[in-house]
Every structure is written in C-alpha cells, then in structure tokens.
Short mmCIF file of C-alpha atoms in Angstrom, two decimals:
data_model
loop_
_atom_site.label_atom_id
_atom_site.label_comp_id
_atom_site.label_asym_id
_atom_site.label_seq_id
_atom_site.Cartn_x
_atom_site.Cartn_y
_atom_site.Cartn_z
CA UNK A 1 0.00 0.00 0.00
CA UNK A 2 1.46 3.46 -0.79
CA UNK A 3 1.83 5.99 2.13
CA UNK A 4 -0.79 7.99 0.20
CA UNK A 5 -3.30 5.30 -0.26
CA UNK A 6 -2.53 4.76 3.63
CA UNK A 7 -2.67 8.48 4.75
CA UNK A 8 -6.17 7.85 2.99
CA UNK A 9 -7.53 5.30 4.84
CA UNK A 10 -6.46 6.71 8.25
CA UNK A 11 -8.56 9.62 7.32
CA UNK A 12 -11.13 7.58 6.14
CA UNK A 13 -11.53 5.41 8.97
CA UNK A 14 -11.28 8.69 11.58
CA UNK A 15 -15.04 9.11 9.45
CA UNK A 16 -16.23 5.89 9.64
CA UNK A 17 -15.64 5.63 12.99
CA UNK A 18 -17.43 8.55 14.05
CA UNK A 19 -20.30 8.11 11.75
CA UNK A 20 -20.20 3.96 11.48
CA UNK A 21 -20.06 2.11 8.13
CA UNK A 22 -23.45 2.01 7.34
CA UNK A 23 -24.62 6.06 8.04
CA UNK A 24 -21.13 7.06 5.68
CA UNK A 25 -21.45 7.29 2.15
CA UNK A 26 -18.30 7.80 -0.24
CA UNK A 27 -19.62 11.05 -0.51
CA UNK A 28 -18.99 12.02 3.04
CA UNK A 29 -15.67 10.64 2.86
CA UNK A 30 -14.86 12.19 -0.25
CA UNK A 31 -15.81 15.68 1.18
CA UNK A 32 -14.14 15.26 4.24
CA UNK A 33 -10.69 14.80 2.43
CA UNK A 34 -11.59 17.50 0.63
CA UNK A 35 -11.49 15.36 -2.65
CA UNK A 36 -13.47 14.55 -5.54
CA UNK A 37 -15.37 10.93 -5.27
CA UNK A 38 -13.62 10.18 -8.49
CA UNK A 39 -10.58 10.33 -7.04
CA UNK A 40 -10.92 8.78 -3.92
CA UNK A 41 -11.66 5.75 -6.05
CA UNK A 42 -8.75 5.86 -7.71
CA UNK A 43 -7.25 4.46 -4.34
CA UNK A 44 -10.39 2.23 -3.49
CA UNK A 45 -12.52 0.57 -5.50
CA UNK A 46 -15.48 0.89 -2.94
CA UNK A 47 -17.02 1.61 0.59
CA UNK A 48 -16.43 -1.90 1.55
CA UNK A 49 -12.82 -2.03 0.22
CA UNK A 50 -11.37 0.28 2.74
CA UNK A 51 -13.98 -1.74 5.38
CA UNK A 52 -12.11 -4.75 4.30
CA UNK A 53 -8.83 -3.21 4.15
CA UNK A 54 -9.95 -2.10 8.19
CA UNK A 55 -10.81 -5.46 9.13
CA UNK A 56 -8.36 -7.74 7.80
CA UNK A 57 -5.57 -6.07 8.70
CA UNK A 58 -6.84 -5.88 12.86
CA UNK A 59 -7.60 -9.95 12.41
CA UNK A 60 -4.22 -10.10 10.77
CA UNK A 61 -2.69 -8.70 13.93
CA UNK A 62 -4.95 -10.78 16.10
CA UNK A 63 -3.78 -13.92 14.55
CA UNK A 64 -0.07 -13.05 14.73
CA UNK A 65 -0.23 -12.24 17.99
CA UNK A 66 -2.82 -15.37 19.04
CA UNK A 67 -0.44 -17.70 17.23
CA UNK A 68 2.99 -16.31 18.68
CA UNK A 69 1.88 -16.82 22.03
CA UNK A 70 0.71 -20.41 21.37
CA UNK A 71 3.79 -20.92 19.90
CA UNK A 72 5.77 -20.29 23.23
CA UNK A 73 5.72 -22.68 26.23
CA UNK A 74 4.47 -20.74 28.94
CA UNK A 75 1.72 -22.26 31.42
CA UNK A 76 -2.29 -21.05 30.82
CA UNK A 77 -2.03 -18.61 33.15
CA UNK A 78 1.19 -16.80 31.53
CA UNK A 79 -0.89 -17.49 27.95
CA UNK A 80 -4.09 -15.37 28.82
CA UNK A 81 -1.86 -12.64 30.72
CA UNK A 82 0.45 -12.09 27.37
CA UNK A 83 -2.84 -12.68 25.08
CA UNK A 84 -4.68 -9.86 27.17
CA UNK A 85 -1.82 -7.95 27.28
CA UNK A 86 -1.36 -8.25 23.29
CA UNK A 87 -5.23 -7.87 22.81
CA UNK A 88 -5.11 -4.70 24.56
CA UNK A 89 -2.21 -3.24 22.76
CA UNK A 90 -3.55 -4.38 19.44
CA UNK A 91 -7.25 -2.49 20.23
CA UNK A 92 -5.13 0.97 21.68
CA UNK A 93 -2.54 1.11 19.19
CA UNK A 94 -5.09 0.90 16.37
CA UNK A 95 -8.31 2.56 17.90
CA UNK A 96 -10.04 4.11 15.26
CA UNK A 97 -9.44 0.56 12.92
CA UNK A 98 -9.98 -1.65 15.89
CA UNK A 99 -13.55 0.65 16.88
CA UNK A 100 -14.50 -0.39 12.66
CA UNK A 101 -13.52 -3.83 13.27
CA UNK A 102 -15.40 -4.20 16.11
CA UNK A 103 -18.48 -2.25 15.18
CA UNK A 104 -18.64 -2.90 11.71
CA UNK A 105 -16.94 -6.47 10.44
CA UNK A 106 -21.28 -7.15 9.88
CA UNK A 107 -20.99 -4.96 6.47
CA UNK A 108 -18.39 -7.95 4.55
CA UNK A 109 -20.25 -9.53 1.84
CA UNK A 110 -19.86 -12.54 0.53
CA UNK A 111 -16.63 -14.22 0.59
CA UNK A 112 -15.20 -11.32 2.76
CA UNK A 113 -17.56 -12.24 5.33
CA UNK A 114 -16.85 -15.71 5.20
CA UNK A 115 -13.65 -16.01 5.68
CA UNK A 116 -13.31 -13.00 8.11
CA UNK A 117 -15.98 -14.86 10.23
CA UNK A 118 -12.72 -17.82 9.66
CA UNK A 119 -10.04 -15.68 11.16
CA UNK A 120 -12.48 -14.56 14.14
CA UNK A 121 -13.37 -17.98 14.91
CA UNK A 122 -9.69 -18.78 14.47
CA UNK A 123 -8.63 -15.89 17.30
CA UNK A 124 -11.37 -17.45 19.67
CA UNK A 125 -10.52 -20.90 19.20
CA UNK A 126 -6.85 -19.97 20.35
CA UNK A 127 -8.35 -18.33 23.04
CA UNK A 128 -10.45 -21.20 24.23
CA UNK A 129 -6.95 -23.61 23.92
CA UNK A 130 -5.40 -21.13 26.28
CA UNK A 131 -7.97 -21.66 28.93
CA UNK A 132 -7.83 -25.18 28.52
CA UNK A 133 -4.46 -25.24 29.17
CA UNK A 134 -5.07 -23.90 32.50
CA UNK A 135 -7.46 -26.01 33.11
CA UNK A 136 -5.73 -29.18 32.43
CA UNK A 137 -2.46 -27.98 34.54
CA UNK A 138 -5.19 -27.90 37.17
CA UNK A 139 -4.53 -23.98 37.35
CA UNK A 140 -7.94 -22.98 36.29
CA UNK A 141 -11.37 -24.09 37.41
CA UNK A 142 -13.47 -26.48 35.59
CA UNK A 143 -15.25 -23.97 33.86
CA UNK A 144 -17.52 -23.67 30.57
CA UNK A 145 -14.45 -22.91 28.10
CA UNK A 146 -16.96 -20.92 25.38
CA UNK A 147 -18.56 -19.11 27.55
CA UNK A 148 -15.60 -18.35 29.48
CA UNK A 149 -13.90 -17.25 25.81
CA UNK A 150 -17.06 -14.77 25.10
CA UNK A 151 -16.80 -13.35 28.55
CA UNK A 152 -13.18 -12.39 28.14
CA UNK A 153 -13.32 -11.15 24.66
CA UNK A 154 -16.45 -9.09 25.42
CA UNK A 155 -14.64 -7.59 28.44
CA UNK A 156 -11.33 -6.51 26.43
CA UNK A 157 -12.96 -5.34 23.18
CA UNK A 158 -14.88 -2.86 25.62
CA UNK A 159 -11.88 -0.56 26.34
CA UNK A 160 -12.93 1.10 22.65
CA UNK A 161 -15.63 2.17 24.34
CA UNK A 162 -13.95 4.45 27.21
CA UNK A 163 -10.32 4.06 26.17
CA UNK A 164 -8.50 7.90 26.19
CA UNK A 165 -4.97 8.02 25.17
CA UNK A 166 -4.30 10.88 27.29
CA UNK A 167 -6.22 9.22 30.35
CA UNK A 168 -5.09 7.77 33.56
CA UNK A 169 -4.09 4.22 32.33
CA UNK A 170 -1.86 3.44 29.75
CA UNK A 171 -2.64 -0.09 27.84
CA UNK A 172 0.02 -2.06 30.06
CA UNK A 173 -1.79 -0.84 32.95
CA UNK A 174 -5.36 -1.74 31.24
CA UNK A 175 -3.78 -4.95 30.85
CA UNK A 176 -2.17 -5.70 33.73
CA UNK A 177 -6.00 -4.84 35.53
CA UNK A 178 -7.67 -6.77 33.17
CA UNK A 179 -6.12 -9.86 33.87
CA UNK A 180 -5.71 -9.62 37.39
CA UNK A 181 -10.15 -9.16 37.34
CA UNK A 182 -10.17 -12.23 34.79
CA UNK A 183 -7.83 -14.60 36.31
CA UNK A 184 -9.55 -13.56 39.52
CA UNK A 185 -12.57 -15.73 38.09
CA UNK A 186 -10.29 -18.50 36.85
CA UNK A 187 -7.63 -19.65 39.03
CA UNK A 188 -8.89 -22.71 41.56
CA UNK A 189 -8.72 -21.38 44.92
CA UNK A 190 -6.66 -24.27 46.00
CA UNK A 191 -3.98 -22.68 43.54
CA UNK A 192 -3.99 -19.40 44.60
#
C-alpha cells in the first residue's frame, strides 16, 4: 500500500468511525478529504474495500499475535496474561481501525464475510486452547471454556468504548487490571 493510499484510509476510517459504516457514504468521505469521489476511487474501488482493508488487517494482527503466544511454552495462566496484554495493545494502538472492526466487520459480503468470520473464529478458538491449558495444569477451574472465551473477549474489546490516550491508564496498565479481574474468576482457589 502506498503511504498515500494509507494516509487515505487513516482519514477515512477517523469518518467511519465517528459516523459507522453504514450512516457514511463515499460522498462524506470524499468531502471530508476535501477530494473529488472520483478520485478517492482511484485508491479504493469501494465503501467496503477500505472496510475490508480495516478489518483484515486488525484480524491479521490478532492472529499473529494469538499464534505467537501459542507458539511459546508458557503455562495457561502466563498465555491469557500475554494474550490480554497483546489484545489490549492491538485495540489501543489501532483505535479508530480496531472501533470499525469491532463495530462494523457485519458490512463484509460474501466471501469477505466468510472467511473473516474464519479468522475470528480462528482468534477465539486460540483463546479457548489457552484456557484449557489452564485447566488441564489444574490452574484454572473447571469452567464452561466458550462461555468463558465470550466473557473475556467481550470484556477486552470494551476498552474502545472508554479508552482515552491521554487518560489515567496506559494499555500495560489496562492490561495488567484486566487480567488480574479475569484470572480472579479463573484460578482454583486451591492454587492461589
């Protein structure tokens, strides 16, 4: 991608984000660059492209990250700290991409769709693995693994939602609290 087409998309998502995918036209986007529609398609061929663009580059980075730390030998426990830690960082360091992703990933079409709904169920399966490994070290409770999976997700993807780069945490911190509250729920009390 060329730094222009890039600058482009970083102001294009900064839209999106504040007016969702579905309430933006290419119009909107077009005016806000202060450019012609024409030649905003000469970097995109549509809407969607730059949603797609959004959202499979934020999965790529989930999937990286999900399948270094399976990758490394490091007890369940250790896992779901470094995956919070890298989920976190991921969401922060990308927030206006990773509010689109979130928010928006609905809007694919057709074989977008499909195999974006692949690499999501793909993040959440090595999610689910992680807490299984705690559980069959004997660190975690015997525990519904899904549900489990869906609770943590739900509870890191929320820091778009009140996340301030210039507030009193800093993602580490986020993290760090995060996991502490989650492993809270998931460590036996005969371990702790």
């Amino acid at each position: 991608m060329t730094e222009r087409k890039r600058q482009v998309l970083a102001s294009a998502q900064r839209i999106l984000k504040k007016k969702g995918y579905a309430s933006t036209s290419v119009r909107d986007i077009a005016k806000a660059l202060s450019m012609e529609p024409a030649s905003l398609y000469s970097h995109f061929s549509s809407k969607e492209d730059m949603l797609k663009l959004t959202c499979f580059d934020m999965a790529n980075k989930f999937e990286n990250a999900i399948n270094e730390i399976s990758s490394l030998y490091f007890d369940g426990e250790q896992q779901l700290r470094m995956a919070i830690k890298q989920h976190v960082e991921i969401l922060t360091f990308n927030l206006d991409s990773a509010i689109i992703f979130l928010r928006d990933w609905r809007n694919l079409s057709g074989e977008s769709l499909d195999i974006f709904i692949q690499k999501r169920n793909s993040y959440e399966q090595g999610i689910r693995k992680i807490i299984q490994t705690g559980i069959d070290e004997g660190r975690f409770s015997e525990i519904d693994v899904k549900f489990a999976t869906l609770t943590i997700l739900s509870s890191v993807n929320w820091i778009v939602e009140w996340y301030k780069p210039e507030g009193n945490l800093n993602p580490p911190q986020i993290a760090q609290k995060l996991s502490d509250f989650i492993l809270s729920g998931l460590i036996k009390t005969t371990y702790k």
